[in-house]
Amino acid sequence: MYRLDAHPDEWIDRSTVLSFRFEGDAYRGFGGDTISSALAAAGVPYLARSFKYHRRRHILSFANHDSNMLFQVDGVPNVRGDVTPLHDGMRVAAINTFGGLTHDKARYLDRLARWLPVGFYYKAFHTKRWFPRWERMFRALTGLGTVSLDAGRQTSAKRYGFCDVLVVGGGLSGLSAALAAAAAGARVTLVDEALRLGGGGIGLHDGAQGSTRGLIDAVRRTPSITVCSATVAAAYYADHWVALADAERLTKMRAKAVVFAAGVIEQPAVFRNNDLPGVMLASAAWRLVLRYRVAPGRQVVMVAANAEAYHVGLDLHSQGVRIVAIVDLRSGEDGVDDAEAAACAALGIPVLRGHAPYEAVAGGAGAVAALEIAPLDGTGHIDPTQRRRIECDAVLMSVGWAAATNLFLQAGGVTRFSEGLQQFVPSELPAGIFACGRMRGVYEVKARVADGARAGSRAASHSGFGVASAAVIAPEARCPSHRFPIIDHPKAKNFVDFDEDLQVKDLENAAQEGFDSSELLKR
């Protein structure tokens, strides 16, 4: 990875140079950088060790969704590197290592993976005499940051807040919902965990750039809208009591109605070595390039199964990042986004339809050096005898999304799985709860804006302001997520869960032993 030239929309201040240390070595970043973006810009080959096998890891989501980007910072454990701003003099170290990141003594566990199946410690060591001793060892091996007993006591402030409509999510639909509710006369609080509003809608080629800028400007000009950036809606309690946490305090917000516009979380493709440094989600690369001007690599392969992959590819190409190939899991008959594919092909980017990644190949420092791909047959299975190799130093994945419904479910909402969208969508909403945008399965830019306005209007009406909108916004006609982006490999190391090093074979073994309920399987 490397830093690109300046751009008007970047989030960093190049006039402010910050010095910090990572694993004892000195580095520099810019004002506005996060820990992860500064280390990526410095070209650090890997930033963490994985939970179970202590494999080398780097950025995956760059959205605070993966535990591999937790650090020990100035003695404080488990600091989130993707969202924590860099400051001068910061001391950063990797967690879950024995002897440091480079010389981690536990790295040899990766070679013993075949003898460490899921749940092996319960079967091998669960005796009254020996298990307590083994338990202490396993807890030390799979721990996170180190808690200092000498750390000073810290207290944080709390306050109470009241509003008519609380909007959770500052993307296109959330912005539109806030404006519609305010236009009806409601007092609105708009909450987003990102440092700035806009969500994923400032892309250059997805048609959302102009809409997002206009909505942000309109929100800023509306006095009845209070914006809480870098704030997490952490919990939902009875009577629309929502806990809002920021770096300074906890706000106990009481609202008359709540609009959920939390969006979606990008999901990885599953293939051998899909956890190598340099393999990341396409949305992560998009955020790194457009916000922090960090290029994911010099030769990039896109793994695609939706239009978003092509939008990101066009964005990166326009910023000088070379896309050497787009590997699309869908065939021409699967409804491939022909206009986007044609735009990429016109730029000289090869588009390989009906192909899938088979294995990422490691090079120096354990980072990705090539991607082996192979064609898919009509049943969705790969033919490894026809695989080919593409040299690259980054692999970006955009194959599907999961709705961010955690808080919605806590509020009493109910979801159902949509076969057409391949994601869960809200099906039952309690009184005073409304949902909109991609979380509801609406992906097209204009539809997201309209859906936000619909939800905001109905939330305001529920609070006693204006007349509820009667608009009906249909979910997406195309499928934004691949039905099964999981490619088996005889040598495994195809990770489904990066946080706990769970592979496809672990899920298969657990299911064979009777843990076929999802609630049991995930444990």
PDB file of C-alpha atoms in Angstrom, residues 275 311 426 474 512 517:
ATOM      1  CA  ASP A 275      -7.153 -13.813   4.900  1.00  0.00           C
ATOM      2  CA  HIS A 311     -18.263   1.086  -9.328  1.00  0.00           C
ATOM      3  CA  PRO A 426     -37.342  -6.052   8.127  1.00  0.00           C
ATOM      4  CA  ALA A 474     -40.070  -1.381  -3.881  1.00  0.00           C
ATOM      5  CA  GLN A 512     -21.689 -33.482  11.363  1.00  0.00           C
ATOM      6  CA  SER A 517     -28.792 -25.161  14.626  1.00  0.00           C
TER       7      SER A 517
END
